[in-house]
Amino acid sequence: MSGRVSALGAQARTRTAALRARLSKDSRAALGRRAGRIQLFPAVTLALFAGLGVAFVAYGFLRWITPVDTSKQAAEIDVTRIALTVVAGVGGVVALVIAYRRQRDLEQGRFVERFGAAAAQLGATDVAVRIAGAYAMAGVADESDGLRRQQCIDVLCGYLRLPYSPEIGANHQTKHVQKRAIREDTGEDEHHFEYRQNDREVRATIVRVIADHLRPTAEYSWSPSDFDFRTAHLEDVDFTTATFTGDARFEKATFTGDASFYGATFTGDASFYGATFTGDASFHGATFTTARFGKTTFTGDASFHGTTFTGDALFEKATFTGNASFGGKATFTGNALFERATFTGNARFDGATFTGYAHFPNVAFAGRTSFERVDFGPRPAIFTEPRQWGPPPPKFDWSENGQGKPSNVAPADWPPTLAAS
């Protein structure tokens, strides 16, 4: 009998605890709703006192402007009616303000909810969920603008900046273990590297989604936003005809496979400083306002054929292992700085136009180089102290001893003397 009573007592305590938890949850929800109402209470109170103040002022003003004489006097009720009409109009405006505030809070809450759900999907273990998260985050960005859209884009770009190993990210492997012997008496030091399963597909999806939103045919254009791809690992990217109105930062990014920026437009600051292109890189027909390619490494062929640089083009200490093409009427409106650049393969500047400074000091031309039909404009074009000058020596529109060379091309004594090693 006592055991049965104890069991019933335990059940009662369990039900009481559950009911208490439920009541606590309901109380918190009610408190949240009450807090929401309290937030609007000051606005309603302020509107009420403002309405009374306006009514008082309107009543006094109407009494002042209303002509009063013994023959025709405005009735007090008419003046009061007009004053109340004014108050009603002010009250309507206040109501619209309160409704706008509620709508704004509702939209903010909806954005936070959808943004959080998409971010959670991007952090999931399953590859299909992460791909869905990429499209979900793009959908949130499409329905947002300004700072909210920029936040969504920052998350997508941030995913591409996460650690990535191409040989591991393409399969189901999620962990890489390295063992390192320290001393015999202490055993081994073991390092674990965690990787996301099939991450290559997710990254390709994100790049494709971003590129589609940068093209002229995009229903929702993300071009005015900034894109931060610094240190990102990008595989076989295709930004053909993309338009970057904001800043595009690819500093120290690694491009595996071919990278195409064919016909792309960079209105903002485009920085590829310290980036590495392991495959072919095409900027054929692209347009740059300010282009920063300092210390960039091009392992494959680099094509800037017909490219337009409306601002400065900075290629200091850039390395071109494959062939480099700056011909096809490439235009350098600003200064073109190639100081200490290295051209291991063939370099062609045929037909290019330099309006600003053409700065090539300490450059190494190791392959076949051509500057034929180049317009160096009125500003100095400097080729002093090259680190390598062929063979064969670069071709210009003048003879190898400098006969016919424009006066603005330095050095005056041609060909240039090699820099001291």
Short mmCIF file of C-alpha atoms in Angstrom, two decimals:
data_model
loop_
_atom_site.label_atom_id
_atom_site.label_comp_id
_atom_site.label_asym_id
_atom_site.label_seq_id
_atom_site.Cartn_x
_atom_site.Cartn_y
_atom_site.Cartn_z
CA MET A 1 0.00 0.00 0.00
CA SER A 2 2.79 2.39 0.94
CA GLY A 3 4.57 1.57 -2.36
CA ARG A 4 1.47 2.49 -4.32
CA VAL A 5 1.17 5.76 -2.42
CA SER A 6 4.81 6.52 -3.15
CA ALA A 7 4.26 5.84 -6.85
CA LEU A 8 1.21 8.09 -6.92
CA GLY A 9 3.19 10.77 -5.11
CA ALA A 10 5.99 10.53 -7.68
CA GLN A 11 3.48 10.83 -10.53
CA ALA A 12 1.91 13.86 -8.87
CA ARG A 13 5.29 15.51 -8.44
CA THR A 14 6.12 14.80 -12.09
CA ARG A 15 2.84 16.32 -13.29
CA THR A 16 3.34 19.29 -11.00
CA ALA A 17 6.83 19.91 -12.38
CA ALA A 18 5.53 19.63 -15.96
CA LEU A 19 2.66 21.99 -15.22
CA ARG A 20 5.05 24.39 -13.53
CA ALA A 21 7.35 24.34 -16.55
CA ARG A 22 4.41 24.93 -18.88
CA LEU A 23 3.12 27.77 -16.75
CA SER A 24 6.61 29.24 -16.65
CA LYS A 25 6.80 29.06 -20.45
CA ASP A 26 3.36 30.60 -20.83
CA SER A 27 4.31 33.28 -18.34
CA ARG A 28 7.42 34.13 -20.32
CA ALA A 29 5.42 34.32 -23.53
CA ALA A 30 2.81 36.53 -21.86
CA LEU A 31 5.56 38.69 -20.46
CA GLY A 32 7.05 39.04 -23.94
CA ARG A 33 3.69 40.09 -25.36
CA ARG A 34 3.21 42.52 -22.48
CA ALA A 35 6.67 43.95 -23.10
CA GLY A 36 5.73 44.50 -26.73
CA ARG A 37 2.63 46.38 -25.67
CA ILE A 38 4.60 48.43 -23.15
CA GLN A 39 6.98 49.52 -25.90
CA LEU A 40 4.06 51.07 -27.79
CA PHE A 41 2.50 52.63 -24.65
CA PRO A 42 4.85 55.65 -24.55
CA ALA A 43 4.18 56.32 -28.23
CA VAL A 44 0.38 56.20 -27.72
CA THR A 45 0.61 58.42 -24.61
CA LEU A 46 2.78 60.90 -26.45
CA ALA A 47 0.33 60.92 -29.33
CA LEU A 48 -2.58 61.58 -26.94
CA PHE A 49 -0.91 64.54 -25.26
CA ALA A 50 0.26 65.85 -28.63
CA GLY A 51 -3.30 65.67 -29.90
CA LEU A 52 -4.61 67.58 -26.89
CA GLY A 53 -1.91 70.19 -27.35
CA VAL A 54 -2.71 70.59 -31.02
CA ALA A 55 -6.41 70.87 -30.20
CA PHE A 56 -5.75 73.61 -27.68
CA VAL A 57 -3.50 75.54 -30.07
CA ALA A 58 -5.91 75.06 -32.97
CA TYR A 59 -8.85 76.24 -30.89
CA GLY A 60 -7.02 79.38 -29.79
CA PHE A 61 -5.78 80.11 -33.30
CA LEU A 62 -9.25 79.72 -34.82
CA ARG A 63 -10.75 81.97 -32.17
CA TRP A 64 -8.12 84.56 -32.99
CA ILE A 65 -8.63 84.58 -36.77
CA THR A 66 -12.41 84.27 -36.64
CA PRO A 67 -14.03 87.71 -36.97
CA VAL A 68 -16.30 88.50 -34.07
CA ASP A 69 -18.97 91.21 -34.17
CA THR A 70 -22.41 91.77 -32.77
CA SER A 71 -24.19 91.04 -36.05
CA LYS A 72 -22.43 87.78 -37.09
CA GLN A 73 -20.52 85.78 -34.57
CA ALA A 74 -19.06 82.34 -35.10
CA ALA A 75 -20.68 79.75 -32.97
CA GLU A 76 -18.49 78.10 -30.37
CA ILE A 77 -19.53 74.68 -31.63
CA ASP A 78 -18.19 75.42 -35.15
CA VAL A 79 -14.81 76.45 -33.84
CA THR A 80 -14.65 73.37 -31.66
CA ARG A 81 -15.64 71.16 -34.60
CA ILE A 82 -12.82 72.54 -36.77
CA ALA A 83 -10.32 72.11 -33.96
CA LEU A 84 -11.36 68.50 -33.45
CA THR A 85 -11.04 67.88 -37.20
CA VAL A 86 -7.45 69.08 -37.04
CA VAL A 87 -6.82 66.80 -34.07
CA ALA A 88 -8.33 63.86 -35.96
CA GLY A 89 -5.92 64.48 -38.84
CA VAL A 90 -2.96 64.60 -36.48
CA GLY A 91 -4.20 61.42 -34.80
CA GLY A 92 -4.36 59.70 -38.18
CA VAL A 93 -0.75 60.64 -38.89
CA VAL A 94 0.30 59.31 -35.47
CA ALA A 95 -1.56 56.07 -36.15
CA LEU A 96 0.27 55.70 -39.46
CA VAL A 97 3.59 56.21 -37.69
CA ILE A 98 2.74 53.53 -35.14
CA ALA A 99 1.61 51.15 -37.89
CA TYR A 100 4.85 51.78 -39.80
CA ARG A 101 6.84 51.04 -36.67
CA ARG A 102 5.00 47.76 -36.13
CA GLN A 103 5.52 46.78 -39.77
CA ARG A 104 9.21 47.61 -39.55
CA ASP A 105 9.63 45.50 -36.42
CA LEU A 106 7.73 42.67 -38.10
CA GLU A 107 10.00 42.80 -41.16
CA GLN A 108 13.09 42.89 -38.96
CA GLY A 109 11.91 39.85 -37.04
CA ARG A 110 11.14 37.99 -40.26
CA PHE A 111 14.59 38.84 -41.65
CA VAL A 112 16.34 37.65 -38.47
CA GLU A 113 14.36 34.41 -38.53
CA ARG A 114 15.07 33.61 -42.19
CA PHE A 115 18.69 34.75 -41.94
CA GLY A 116 19.30 32.53 -38.92
CA ALA A 117 17.65 29.52 -40.58
CA ALA A 118 19.74 29.91 -43.75
CA ALA A 119 22.95 30.33 -41.73
CA ALA A 120 22.12 27.18 -39.76
CA GLN A 121 21.70 25.26 -43.01
CA LEU A 122 25.08 26.46 -44.25
CA GLY A 123 26.63 25.07 -41.08
CA ALA A 124 24.96 21.67 -41.38
CA THR A 125 26.86 18.42 -41.83
CA ASP A 126 24.88 17.11 -44.79
CA VAL A 127 25.99 18.53 -48.15
CA ALA A 128 22.44 18.75 -49.52
CA VAL A 129 21.37 20.88 -46.56
CA ARG A 130 24.34 23.23 -47.09
CA ILE A 131 23.50 23.64 -50.78
CA ALA A 132 19.90 24.43 -49.81
CA GLY A 133 21.29 26.91 -47.29
CA ALA A 134 23.22 28.70 -50.04
CA TYR A 135 20.04 29.18 -52.08
CA ALA A 136 18.10 30.12 -48.94
CA MET A 137 20.64 32.83 -48.05
CA ALA A 138 20.49 34.12 -51.63
CA GLY A 139 16.69 34.28 -51.35
CA VAL A 140 16.95 36.33 -48.17
CA ALA A 141 19.39 38.69 -49.91
CA ASP A 142 17.03 39.06 -52.87
CA GLU A 143 14.19 40.17 -50.62
CA SER A 144 16.43 42.57 -48.69
CA ASP A 145 18.44 45.64 -49.54
CA GLY A 146 21.11 47.87 -48.09
CA LEU A 147 22.81 46.57 -44.96
CA ARG A 148 20.67 43.42 -44.70
CA ARG A 149 21.60 42.31 -48.22
CA GLN A 150 25.25 43.04 -47.47
CA GLN A 151 25.05 40.80 -44.39
CA CYS A 152 23.77 37.90 -46.49
CA ILE A 153 26.53 38.40 -49.07
CA ASP A 154 29.15 38.58 -46.31
CA VAL A 155 28.00 35.18 -45.02
CA LEU A 156 28.27 33.59 -48.48
CA CYS A 157 31.72 35.10 -49.05
CA GLY A 158 32.74 34.11 -45.54
CA TYR A 159 31.92 30.48 -46.31
CA LEU A 160 34.37 30.59 -49.23
CA ARG A 161 37.08 31.90 -46.89
CA LEU A 162 36.82 28.87 -44.60
CA PRO A 163 39.76 26.40 -44.65
CA TYR A 164 39.50 24.11 -47.64
CA SER A 165 41.55 21.30 -49.14
CA PRO A 166 40.61 20.48 -52.77
CA GLU A 167 41.82 16.88 -52.62
CA ILE A 168 39.74 16.20 -49.52
CA GLY A 169 36.76 18.48 -50.10
CA ALA A 170 35.62 16.61 -53.20
CA ASN A 171 34.88 13.31 -51.45
CA HIS A 172 33.31 11.95 -48.28
CA GLN A 173 36.43 12.28 -46.18
CA THR A 174 35.86 14.58 -43.22
CA LYS A 175 39.02 14.16 -41.20
CA HIS A 176 42.74 14.16 -41.93
CA VAL A 177 45.10 12.90 -39.22
CA GLN A 178 48.82 13.59 -39.05
CA LYS A 179 51.12 11.95 -36.53
CA ARG A 180 54.44 13.42 -35.56
CA ALA A 181 56.96 11.73 -33.31
CA ILE A 182 58.37 13.98 -30.62
CA ARG A 183 60.49 11.76 -28.36
CA GLU A 184 60.45 8.09 -27.65
CA ASP A 185 59.50 8.61 -24.03
CA THR A 186 56.54 10.88 -24.82
CA GLY A 187 54.99 9.04 -27.75
CA GLU A 188 53.50 10.77 -30.75
CA ASP A 189 51.83 14.14 -31.34
CA GLU A 190 48.60 13.71 -33.29
CA HIS A 191 46.93 16.50 -35.27
CA HIS A 192 43.31 16.26 -36.44
CA PHE A 193 41.99 18.39 -39.31
CA GLU A 194 38.23 18.43 -39.79
CA TYR A 195 36.77 18.98 -43.28
CA ARG A 196 33.23 19.36 -44.55
CA GLN A 197 31.86 16.50 -46.59
CA ASN A 198 31.69 17.15 -50.36
CA ASP A 199 32.43 20.83 -49.81
CA ARG A 200 33.41 21.39 -53.45
CA GLU A 201 29.79 21.23 -54.59
CA VAL A 202 28.70 23.73 -51.94
CA ARG A 203 31.46 26.17 -52.87
CA ALA A 204 30.71 25.85 -56.58
CA THR A 205 27.06 26.58 -55.85
CA ILE A 206 27.89 29.71 -53.86
CA VAL A 207 30.21 31.06 -56.57
CA ARG A 208 27.61 30.34 -59.25
CA VAL A 209 24.85 32.05 -57.24
CA ILE A 210 27.00 35.15 -56.68
CA ALA A 211 28.08 35.34 -60.33
CA ASP A 212 24.48 35.02 -61.57
CA HIS A 213 23.48 37.99 -59.41
CA LEU A 214 26.26 40.13 -60.88
CA ARG A 215 25.34 39.75 -64.53
CA PRO A 216 23.15 42.24 -66.44
CA THR A 217 20.41 39.60 -66.81
CA ALA A 218 20.00 39.16 -63.03
CA GLU A 219 16.49 39.72 -61.69
CA TYR A 220 17.98 40.94 -58.41
CA SER A 221 21.31 42.71 -58.89
CA TRP A 222 23.94 42.47 -56.17
CA SER A 223 26.44 44.62 -58.08
CA PRO A 224 26.32 47.64 -55.69
CA SER A 225 27.37 45.44 -52.75
CA ASP A 226 30.94 44.75 -51.62
CA PHE A 227 32.49 41.30 -52.04
CA ASP A 228 35.23 40.04 -49.75
CA PHE A 229 37.00 36.96 -51.16
CA ARG A 230 40.28 37.53 -49.32
CA THR A 231 42.25 34.28 -48.78
CA ALA A 232 39.37 32.32 -50.35
CA HIS A 233 40.01 29.15 -52.35
CA LEU A 234 38.10 29.44 -55.64
CA GLU A 235 37.88 26.62 -58.18
CA ASP A 236 37.04 27.10 -61.88
CA VAL A 237 35.28 30.41 -61.24
CA ASP A 238 33.28 32.05 -64.02
CA PHE A 239 32.54 35.75 -63.53
CA THR A 240 32.01 36.41 -67.23
CA THR A 241 30.31 39.82 -67.84
CA ALA A 242 29.92 40.32 -64.10
CA THR A 243 29.62 43.89 -62.83
CA PHE A 244 31.21 44.87 -59.52
CA THR A 245 30.01 48.36 -58.64
CA GLY A 246 31.20 48.05 -55.05
CA ASP A 247 34.63 46.90 -53.92
CA ALA A 248 35.84 43.47 -55.03
CA ARG A 249 38.58 42.10 -52.79
CA PHE A 250 40.42 38.96 -53.93
CA GLU A 251 43.59 39.60 -51.91
CA LYS A 252 45.69 36.45 -51.37
CA ALA A 253 42.94 34.32 -52.88
CA THR A 254 43.86 31.05 -54.60
CA PHE A 255 42.29 30.33 -57.99
CA THR A 256 42.48 26.64 -58.85
CA GLY A 257 41.69 25.75 -62.44
CA ASP A 258 40.72 28.39 -64.98
CA ALA A 259 39.38 31.74 -63.82
CA SER A 260 37.27 33.79 -66.23
CA PHE A 261 36.50 37.49 -65.78
CA TYR A 262 35.84 37.93 -69.49
CA GLY A 263 34.07 41.25 -70.12
CA ALA A 264 33.71 41.94 -66.39
CA THR A 265 33.35 45.51 -65.11
CA PHE A 266 34.98 46.71 -61.90
CA THR A 267 33.66 50.16 -61.04
CA GLY A 268 34.89 50.07 -57.45
CA ASP A 269 38.30 49.12 -56.14
CA ALA A 270 39.39 45.74 -57.53
CA SER A 271 42.21 44.19 -55.51
CA PHE A 272 43.93 40.91 -56.43
CA TYR A 273 47.02 41.71 -54.37
CA GLY A 274 48.99 38.58 -53.58
CA ALA A 275 46.48 36.29 -55.32
CA THR A 276 47.57 33.07 -57.04
CA PHE A 277 46.14 31.80 -60.34
CA THR A 278 47.18 28.18 -60.87
CA GLY A 279 45.32 27.89 -64.19
CA ASP A 280 44.60 30.30 -67.02
CA ALA A 281 43.26 33.72 -66.01
CA SER A 282 41.16 35.65 -68.51
CA PHE A 283 40.37 39.35 -68.08
CA HIS A 284 39.79 39.73 -71.81
CA GLY A 285 37.77 42.88 -72.52
CA ALA A 286 37.32 43.69 -68.83
CA THR A 287 37.07 47.24 -67.49
CA PHE A 288 38.82 48.39 -64.32
CA THR A 289 38.68 51.66 -62.45
CA THR A 290 41.51 50.80 -60.06
CA ALA A 291 43.23 47.44 -60.54
CA ARG A 292 45.62 46.10 -57.90
CA PHE A 293 47.63 43.04 -58.99
CA GLY A 294 50.76 43.64 -56.92
CA LYS A 295 52.63 40.40 -56.05
CA THR A 296 50.03 38.38 -57.95
CA THR A 297 51.22 35.07 -59.40
CA PHE A 298 49.91 33.84 -62.76
CA THR A 299 51.03 30.25 -63.24
CA GLY A 300 49.03 29.72 -66.44
CA ASP A 301 48.36 32.16 -69.25
CA ALA A 302 47.12 35.62 -68.27
CA SER A 303 44.99 37.49 -70.79
CA PHE A 304 44.31 41.21 -70.44
CA HIS A 305 43.67 41.45 -74.17
CA GLY A 306 41.60 44.56 -74.93
CA THR A 307 41.25 45.41 -71.24
CA THR A 308 40.52 49.01 -70.23
CA PHE A 309 42.13 50.51 -67.14
CA THR A 310 40.48 53.87 -66.50
CA GLY A 311 42.45 54.36 -63.28
CA ASP A 312 45.81 53.10 -62.10
CA ALA A 313 46.89 49.57 -63.04
CA LEU A 314 49.24 48.25 -60.36
CA PHE A 315 51.27 45.13 -61.24
CA GLU A 316 54.33 45.67 -59.03
CA LYS A 317 56.27 42.45 -58.37
CA ALA A 318 53.69 40.40 -60.25
CA THR A 319 54.89 37.08 -61.69
CA PHE A 320 53.74 35.78 -65.07
CA THR A 321 54.96 32.22 -65.52
CA GLY A 322 52.85 31.53 -68.60
CA ASN A 323 52.15 33.85 -71.51
CA ALA A 324 50.90 37.36 -70.71
CA SER A 325 48.82 39.37 -73.16
CA PHE A 326 48.15 43.09 -72.76
CA GLY A 327 47.60 43.71 -76.44
CA GLY A 328 44.51 44.07 -78.60
CA LYS A 329 44.18 47.80 -77.95
CA ALA A 330 44.42 47.48 -74.20
CA THR A 331 44.09 50.97 -72.74
CA PHE A 332 45.88 52.34 -69.68
CA THR A 333 44.30 55.71 -68.92
CA GLY A 334 45.90 56.00 -65.49
CA ASN A 335 49.40 55.01 -64.48
CA ALA A 336 50.60 51.52 -65.40
CA LEU A 337 53.10 50.30 -62.81
CA PHE A 338 54.99 47.06 -63.56
CA GLU A 339 58.02 47.66 -61.35
CA ARG A 340 59.99 44.45 -60.65
CA ALA A 341 57.43 42.32 -62.50
CA THR A 342 58.64 39.02 -63.94
CA PHE A 343 57.58 37.72 -67.36
CA THR A 344 58.88 34.18 -67.74
CA GLY A 345 56.77 33.36 -70.78
CA ASN A 346 55.94 35.49 -73.79
CA ALA A 347 54.68 39.01 -73.06
CA ARG A 348 52.71 40.92 -75.68
CA PHE A 349 51.72 44.59 -75.39
CA ASP A 350 51.08 45.04 -79.13
CA GLY A 351 48.65 47.88 -79.89
CA ALA A 352 48.30 49.00 -76.27
CA THR A 353 47.82 52.68 -75.35
CA PHE A 354 49.42 54.32 -72.31
CA THR A 355 47.98 57.71 -71.39
CA GLY A 356 49.61 57.91 -67.96
CA TYR A 357 53.03 56.74 -66.81
CA ALA A 358 54.27 53.42 -68.22
CA HIS A 359 56.54 52.25 -65.42
CA PHE A 360 58.68 49.14 -66.21
CA PRO A 361 61.88 49.56 -64.12
CA ASN A 362 63.67 46.42 -62.89
CA VAL A 363 61.39 44.20 -64.97
CA ALA A 364 62.52 40.75 -66.11
CA PHE A 365 61.57 39.90 -69.71
CA ALA A 366 62.66 36.26 -70.07
CA GLY A 367 60.54 35.21 -73.06
CA ARG A 368 59.59 36.81 -76.35
CA THR A 369 58.32 40.31 -75.64
CA SER A 370 56.67 42.73 -78.05
CA PHE A 371 55.77 46.42 -77.68
CA GLU A 372 55.05 46.99 -81.35
CA ARG A 373 52.43 49.58 -82.36
CA VAL A 374 52.27 50.79 -78.75
CA ASP A 375 51.26 54.40 -78.08
CA PHE A 376 53.24 55.57 -75.04
CA GLY A 377 51.47 58.93 -74.98
CA PRO A 378 52.99 62.13 -73.56
CA ARG A 379 54.01 60.80 -70.13
CA PRO A 380 57.35 59.10 -69.35
CA ALA A 381 57.73 55.42 -70.20
CA ILE A 382 60.51 53.96 -68.07
CA PHE A 383 62.44 50.74 -68.85
CA THR A 384 65.54 51.41 -66.76
CA GLU A 385 67.73 48.71 -65.21
CA PRO A 386 65.85 45.60 -66.29
CA ARG A 387 66.72 42.41 -64.41
CA GLN A 388 66.50 40.48 -67.69
CA TRP A 389 66.22 41.67 -71.30
CA GLY A 390 65.58 38.51 -73.29
CA PRO A 391 66.91 36.78 -75.25
CA PRO A 392 65.61 37.70 -77.64
CA PRO A 393 65.43 41.38 -76.67
CA PRO A 394 61.95 42.95 -76.59
CA LYS A 395 60.68 44.35 -79.88
CA PHE A 396 59.73 48.03 -80.21
CA ASP A 397 58.83 50.27 -83.13
CA TRP A 398 62.42 51.60 -83.17
CA SER A 399 65.73 49.94 -83.81
CA GLU A 400 67.67 48.00 -81.19
CA ASN A 401 70.15 50.88 -80.80
CA GLY A 402 67.31 53.34 -80.06
CA GLN A 403 67.06 55.07 -83.41
CA GLY A 404 63.53 56.49 -83.80
CA LYS A 405 62.73 56.13 -80.08
CA PRO A 406 60.36 58.77 -78.62
CA SER A 407 62.03 61.19 -76.22
CA ASN A 408 59.70 60.31 -73.34
CA VAL A 409 60.92 56.70 -73.30
CA ALA A 410 63.73 56.15 -70.80
CA PRO A 411 66.59 55.51 -70.65
CA ALA A 412 67.95 57.84 -73.25
CA ASP A 413 70.81 55.46 -74.05
CA TRP A 414 69.18 52.43 -75.63
CA PRO A 415 69.06 49.51 -74.99
CA PRO A 416 68.74 49.67 -71.17
CA THR A 417 71.63 48.51 -69.05
CA LEU A 418 70.89 45.45 -66.91
CA ALA A 419 70.56 46.01 -63.20
CA ALA A 420 73.50 44.99 -61.07
CA SER A 421 72.93 41.53 -59.62
#
